Amino acid sequence: MVSCLLYLARAMIIETMGERCGFLATMAAIATGADKALIFQKKFGEKDIKEMIKDAATKAGRGCHYYTVIRSEGANDAINSSYIKNAFNQLVASHKMLEQFQINIKKSLYKKKWGEKLLSASVNVLCSTQEGGSPSTFDRQMGLRMAIKAFYAFVNTKAMGEDDCCVLGLVGRELKFAPVTQLAEGTCFCHRLPSNLWWMSLFSLISELSGIVF
C-alpha cells in the first residue's frame, strides 16, 4: 500500500522554452490538462507554491496518479524549477492523508521512512531536449517555403511592399512580410514579448480542465 502511495504522489515539473513569454507553457498546459502553469504574466511567490503543494496533496489523497506543473523558463528568476522540486520533496504527509488511505502505521514512523517521498517531484527541462537534432518533415517544408518566399522578394522587391526593411514570418496560416517599424510598435523589447498577449484569455481554462475527474 505504501508503494502505491509513492506512485500516486508524483509531481512532474516541466519547463518549457520561451523565456518571459508564457505562450508555450499556457498552450502545453491546456493541451495536456496540466494542474498548474507558471508564467511571467501571472505573478507568483512562495505562498502560491505552498498552496500549489497543498492542492497536490489533496489530489493525491483522492487517488490522482500525477500532479503536473508547466513552467515557462523565465516565469520567475527567484523561484526556478529546482526550487519547486525541493519544496515538493520537503513536504511531509498530513495525518488526514494517512487516514484516507487507511494505512495502519504511526505518523512518526511514516515520516521517518516514507514522508519525504510522498510528494516527490522530478524536473524535465524541455528547453534542452528540443535543441538540435534532425528537422522534421514540417520543419523542412516550412524552411523551403520561407526560402522561396524570401528569394522571390529579392528578385521582385515590390513583393515586400513599400518598406525597404521587412521581416518574413508566419501570420495565421500565411507567410507575410511585416515592416520592422510595425514590429517595433507591437513588441516589448524590455522583456522580449509581443504587446498583444492573446493567449492570456485562455489561461483560465487550465484550472477548469485540471478539475475534471475522469
mmCIF file of C-alpha atoms in Angstrom:
data_model
loop_
_atom_site.group_PDB
_atom_site.id
_atom_site.type_symbol
_atom_site.label_atom_id
_atom_site.label_comp_id
_atom_site.label_asym_id
_atom_site.label_seq_id
_atom_site.Cartn_x
_atom_site.Cartn_y
_atom_site.Cartn_z
ATOM 1 C CA MET A 1 0.000 0.000 0.000
ATOM 2 C CA VAL A 2 2.878 2.347 0.747
ATOM 3 C CA SER A 3 4.439 1.789 -2.688
ATOM 4 C CA CYS A 4 1.080 2.704 -4.223
ATOM 5 C CA LEU A 5 1.116 5.946 -2.262
ATOM 6 C CA LEU A 6 4.532 6.860 -3.582
ATOM 7 C CA TYR A 7 3.323 6.318 -7.135
ATOM 8 C CA LEU A 8 0.163 8.355 -6.667
ATOM 9 C CA ALA A 9 2.015 11.370 -5.328
ATOM 10 C CA ARG A 10 4.445 12.020 -8.157
ATOM 11 C CA ALA A 11 4.798 15.669 -9.155
ATOM 12 C CA MET A 12 6.087 16.368 -12.662
ATOM 13 C CA ILE A 13 7.617 19.831 -13.169
ATOM 14 C CA ILE A 14 8.064 20.508 -16.877
ATOM 15 C CA GLU A 15 9.939 23.602 -18.019
ATOM 16 C CA THR A 16 9.311 24.978 -21.489
ATOM 17 C CA MET A 17 11.338 27.402 -23.563
ATOM 18 C CA GLY A 18 10.167 30.933 -24.311
ATOM 19 C CA GLU A 19 11.819 32.925 -21.501
ATOM 20 C CA ARG A 20 9.330 35.621 -20.394
ATOM 21 C CA CYS A 21 6.743 34.620 -22.983
ATOM 22 C CA GLY A 22 4.173 32.260 -21.474
ATOM 23 C CA PHE A 23 2.641 31.118 -24.761
ATOM 24 C CA LEU A 24 4.224 27.651 -24.877
ATOM 25 C CA ALA A 25 3.610 26.947 -21.189
ATOM 26 C CA THR A 26 -0.023 28.052 -21.424
ATOM 27 C CA MET A 27 -0.788 26.050 -24.552
ATOM 28 C CA ALA A 28 1.063 22.985 -23.265
ATOM 29 C CA ALA A 29 -0.900 23.112 -20.001
ATOM 30 C CA ILE A 30 -4.227 23.363 -21.840
ATOM 31 C CA ALA A 31 -3.338 20.594 -24.304
ATOM 32 C CA THR A 32 -2.169 18.152 -21.616
ATOM 33 C CA GLY A 33 -4.636 19.028 -18.864
ATOM 34 C CA ALA A 34 -1.841 20.100 -16.515
ATOM 35 C CA ASP A 35 -2.740 21.079 -12.964
ATOM 36 C CA LYS A 36 -0.820 24.365 -12.941
ATOM 37 C CA ALA A 37 1.003 26.688 -15.313
ATOM 38 C CA LEU A 38 3.586 29.158 -14.039
ATOM 39 C CA ILE A 39 4.267 32.068 -16.386
ATOM 40 C CA PHE A 40 5.776 35.541 -16.133
ATOM 41 C CA GLN A 41 2.441 37.235 -16.864
ATOM 42 C CA LYS A 42 0.873 35.705 -13.723
ATOM 43 C CA LYS A 43 2.960 36.770 -10.736
ATOM 44 C CA PHE A 44 3.532 34.141 -8.049
ATOM 45 C CA GLY A 45 5.619 33.745 -4.903
ATOM 46 C CA GLU A 46 6.434 31.304 -2.111
ATOM 47 C CA LYS A 47 2.891 31.478 -0.745
ATOM 48 C CA ASP A 48 1.488 30.396 -4.108
ATOM 49 C CA ILE A 49 3.933 27.479 -4.266
ATOM 50 C CA LYS A 50 2.783 26.295 -0.836
ATOM 51 C CA GLU A 51 -0.844 26.497 -1.951
ATOM 52 C CA MET A 52 0.050 24.523 -5.059
ATOM 53 C CA ILE A 53 1.645 21.784 -2.955
ATOM 54 C CA LYS A 54 -1.453 21.642 -0.748
ATOM 55 C CA ASP A 55 -3.541 21.215 -3.882
ATOM 56 C CA ALA A 56 -1.245 18.393 -4.995
ATOM 57 C CA ALA A 57 -1.584 16.711 -1.598
ATOM 58 C CA THR A 58 -5.376 16.965 -1.779
ATOM 59 C CA LYS A 59 -5.475 15.415 -5.246
ATOM 60 C CA ALA A 60 -3.075 12.677 -4.157
ATOM 61 C CA GLY A 61 -5.472 11.905 -1.322
ATOM 62 C CA ARG A 62 -8.241 11.494 -3.887
ATOM 63 C CA GLY A 63 -6.179 8.977 -5.838
ATOM 64 C CA CYS A 64 -4.644 11.130 -8.586
ATOM 65 C CA HIS A 65 -1.564 9.490 -10.075
ATOM 66 C CA TYR A 66 0.380 12.580 -11.064
ATOM 67 C CA TYR A 67 0.436 16.307 -10.476
ATOM 68 C CA THR A 68 1.748 18.231 -13.474
ATOM 69 C CA VAL A 69 3.212 21.735 -13.366
ATOM 70 C CA ILE A 70 4.185 23.502 -16.603
ATOM 71 C CA ARG A 71 6.668 26.321 -16.004
ATOM 72 C CA SER A 72 7.953 28.843 -18.518
ATOM 73 C CA GLU A 73 11.727 29.176 -18.174
ATOM 74 C CA GLY A 74 11.535 32.912 -17.418
ATOM 75 C CA ALA A 75 8.459 32.799 -15.194
ATOM 76 C CA ASN A 76 10.275 33.829 -12.009
ATOM 77 C CA ASP A 77 14.029 34.265 -11.548
ATOM 78 C CA ALA A 78 13.873 33.559 -7.803
ATOM 79 C CA ILE A 79 11.577 30.517 -7.977
ATOM 80 C CA ASN A 80 13.002 28.152 -10.558
ATOM 81 C CA SER A 81 12.150 24.512 -11.254
ATOM 82 C CA SER A 82 14.716 23.219 -8.744
ATOM 83 C CA TYR A 83 13.174 25.381 -6.020
ATOM 84 C CA ILE A 84 9.724 23.942 -6.729
ATOM 85 C CA LYS A 85 11.104 20.398 -6.786
ATOM 86 C CA ASN A 86 12.750 20.853 -3.381
ATOM 87 C CA ALA A 87 9.530 22.315 -1.987
ATOM 88 C CA PHE A 88 7.640 19.186 -3.034
ATOM 89 C CA ASN A 89 10.308 16.832 -1.718
ATOM 90 C CA GLN A 90 10.372 18.530 1.694
ATOM 91 C CA LEU A 91 6.632 18.170 2.214
ATOM 92 C CA VAL A 92 5.585 15.629 4.863
ATOM 93 C CA ALA A 93 2.229 13.890 4.589
ATOM 94 C CA SER A 94 -0.503 15.123 6.872
ATOM 95 C CA HIS A 95 -2.326 12.814 9.245
ATOM 96 C CA LYS A 96 -5.578 13.230 7.286
ATOM 97 C CA MET A 97 -3.992 11.794 4.164
ATOM 98 C CA LEU A 98 -2.891 8.746 6.088
ATOM 99 C CA GLU A 99 -6.451 8.202 7.270
ATOM 100 C CA GLN A 100 -7.789 8.494 3.734
ATOM 101 C CA PHE A 101 -5.554 5.700 2.552
ATOM 102 C CA GLN A 102 -6.281 3.701 5.724
ATOM 103 C CA ILE A 103 -2.660 2.932 6.491
ATOM 104 C CA ASN A 104 -2.318 1.383 9.913
ATOM 105 C CA ILE A 105 1.008 2.920 10.832
ATOM 106 C CA LYS A 106 2.143 5.538 13.286
ATOM 107 C CA LYS A 107 2.656 9.042 11.944
ATOM 108 C CA SER A 108 6.171 9.316 13.345
ATOM 109 C CA LEU A 109 7.280 6.095 11.651
ATOM 110 C CA TYR A 110 5.653 7.178 8.400
ATOM 111 C CA LYS A 111 7.518 10.466 8.495
ATOM 112 C CA LYS A 112 10.813 8.756 9.108
ATOM 113 C CA LYS A 113 10.577 6.193 6.322
ATOM 114 C CA TRP A 114 8.209 7.494 3.687
ATOM 115 C CA GLY A 115 7.137 11.059 4.460
ATOM 116 C CA GLU A 116 9.748 12.786 2.319
ATOM 117 C CA LYS A 117 8.799 10.705 -0.711
ATOM 118 C CA LEU A 118 5.026 11.015 -0.521
ATOM 119 C CA LEU A 119 5.092 14.079 -2.766
ATOM 120 C CA SER A 120 8.366 13.552 -4.566
ATOM 121 C CA ALA A 121 8.988 15.553 -7.711
ATOM 122 C CA SER A 122 11.067 15.408 -10.859
ATOM 123 C CA VAL A 123 12.071 18.116 -13.333
ATOM 124 C CA ASN A 124 12.114 17.821 -17.112
ATOM 125 C CA VAL A 125 13.603 20.798 -18.943
ATOM 126 C CA LEU A 126 12.276 20.668 -22.496
ATOM 127 C CA CYS A 127 14.415 23.660 -23.487
ATOM 128 C CA SER A 128 17.473 21.415 -23.543
ATOM 129 C CA THR A 129 15.967 18.299 -25.088
ATOM 130 C CA GLN A 130 14.457 20.205 -28.009
ATOM 131 C CA GLU A 131 17.705 21.809 -29.159
ATOM 132 C CA GLY A 132 19.388 20.347 -32.206
ATOM 133 C CA GLY A 133 18.506 17.010 -33.724
ATOM 134 C CA SER A 134 17.118 16.176 -37.147
ATOM 135 C CA PRO A 135 14.480 18.556 -38.550
ATOM 136 C CA SER A 136 11.008 17.121 -39.001
ATOM 137 C CA THR A 137 9.121 16.985 -42.293
ATOM 138 C CA PHE A 138 7.193 20.079 -41.223
ATOM 139 C CA ASP A 139 10.445 21.947 -40.485
ATOM 140 C CA ARG A 140 11.873 21.088 -43.902
ATOM 141 C CA GLN A 141 8.689 22.108 -45.683
ATOM 142 C CA MET A 142 8.407 25.391 -43.780
ATOM 143 C CA GLY A 143 12.077 26.206 -44.378
ATOM 144 C CA LEU A 144 11.668 25.585 -48.107
ATOM 145 C CA ARG A 145 8.556 27.770 -48.297
ATOM 146 C CA MET A 146 10.289 30.627 -46.472
ATOM 147 C CA ALA A 147 13.378 30.357 -48.678
ATOM 148 C CA ILE A 148 11.269 30.549 -51.856
ATOM 149 C CA LYS A 149 9.280 33.495 -50.490
ATOM 150 C CA ALA A 150 12.442 35.375 -49.479
ATOM 151 C CA PHE A 151 14.211 34.696 -52.803
ATOM 152 C CA TYR A 152 11.182 35.903 -54.754
ATOM 153 C CA ALA A 153 11.161 39.119 -52.702
ATOM 154 C CA PHE A 154 14.823 39.767 -53.541
ATOM 155 C CA VAL A 155 14.065 39.375 -57.247
ATOM 156 C CA ASN A 156 10.830 41.357 -57.068
ATOM 157 C CA THR A 157 11.189 43.929 -54.283
ATOM 158 C CA LYS A 158 7.594 45.081 -54.713
ATOM 159 C CA ALA A 159 6.525 41.836 -53.028
ATOM 160 C CA MET A 160 7.758 43.280 -49.734
ATOM 161 C CA GLY A 161 5.637 46.393 -50.114
ATOM 162 C CA GLU A 162 6.790 49.978 -49.878
ATOM 163 C CA ASP A 163 9.126 49.405 -46.917
ATOM 164 C CA ASP A 164 12.752 48.567 -47.615
ATOM 165 C CA CYS A 165 13.308 46.735 -44.317
ATOM 166 C CA CYS A 166 10.940 43.859 -43.577
ATOM 167 C CA VAL A 167 10.703 40.673 -41.554
ATOM 168 C CA LEU A 168 9.306 37.454 -43.002
ATOM 169 C CA GLY A 169 7.111 35.492 -40.629
ATOM 170 C CA LEU A 170 4.057 33.320 -40.220
ATOM 171 C CA VAL A 171 0.845 35.329 -39.775
ATOM 172 C CA GLY A 172 -2.055 32.986 -39.204
ATOM 173 C CA ARG A 173 -1.528 30.339 -41.886
ATOM 174 C CA GLU A 174 0.288 32.578 -44.361
ATOM 175 C CA LEU A 175 3.874 33.750 -44.768
ATOM 176 C CA LYS A 176 3.862 37.540 -44.855
ATOM 177 C CA PHE A 177 6.340 40.406 -44.839
ATOM 178 C CA ALA A 178 5.976 42.893 -41.988
ATOM 179 C CA PRO A 179 7.813 46.229 -41.764
ATOM 180 C CA VAL A 180 10.352 46.462 -38.950
ATOM 181 C CA THR A 181 8.684 49.679 -37.780
ATOM 182 C CA GLN A 182 5.411 47.795 -37.360
ATOM 183 C CA LEU A 183 7.214 45.073 -35.431
ATOM 184 C CA ALA A 184 8.678 47.667 -33.058
ATOM 185 C CA GLU A 185 5.240 49.092 -32.299
ATOM 186 C CA GLY A 186 3.872 45.715 -31.238
ATOM 187 C CA THR A 187 6.845 44.472 -29.212
ATOM 188 C CA CYS A 188 8.015 44.904 -25.628
ATOM 189 C CA PHE A 189 11.793 44.824 -26.089
ATOM 190 C CA CYS A 190 12.431 45.027 -22.348
ATOM 191 C CA HIS A 191 11.004 41.531 -21.778
ATOM 192 C CA ARG A 192 11.123 40.387 -25.419
ATOM 193 C CA LEU A 193 7.348 39.961 -25.584
ATOM 194 C CA PRO A 194 4.637 40.814 -28.098
ATOM 195 C CA SER A 195 2.301 43.569 -26.931
ATOM 196 C CA ASN A 196 -0.765 41.518 -27.827
ATOM 197 C CA LEU A 197 -0.790 38.561 -25.420
ATOM 198 C CA TRP A 198 -3.883 36.991 -26.946
ATOM 199 C CA TRP A 199 -3.346 33.615 -25.280
ATOM 200 C CA MET A 200 -3.898 35.102 -21.815
ATOM 201 C CA SER A 201 -7.641 34.949 -22.443
ATOM 202 C CA LEU A 202 -7.276 31.148 -22.465
ATOM 203 C CA PHE A 203 -5.253 30.902 -19.243
ATOM 204 C CA SER A 204 -8.299 30.356 -17.017
ATOM 205 C CA LEU A 205 -9.038 27.128 -18.917
ATOM 206 C CA ILE A 206 -6.081 25.461 -17.178
ATOM 207 C CA SER A 207 -7.703 25.472 -13.739
ATOM 208 C CA GLU A 208 -11.045 24.441 -15.231
ATOM 209 C CA LEU A 209 -9.611 21.465 -17.119
ATOM 210 C CA SER A 210 -7.433 20.312 -14.207
ATOM 211 C CA GLY A 211 -10.521 19.980 -12.020
ATOM 212 C CA ILE A 212 -12.214 17.469 -14.322
ATOM 213 C CA VAL A 213 -12.308 13.956 -12.864
ATOM 214 C CA PHE A 214 -12.453 11.080 -15.362
#
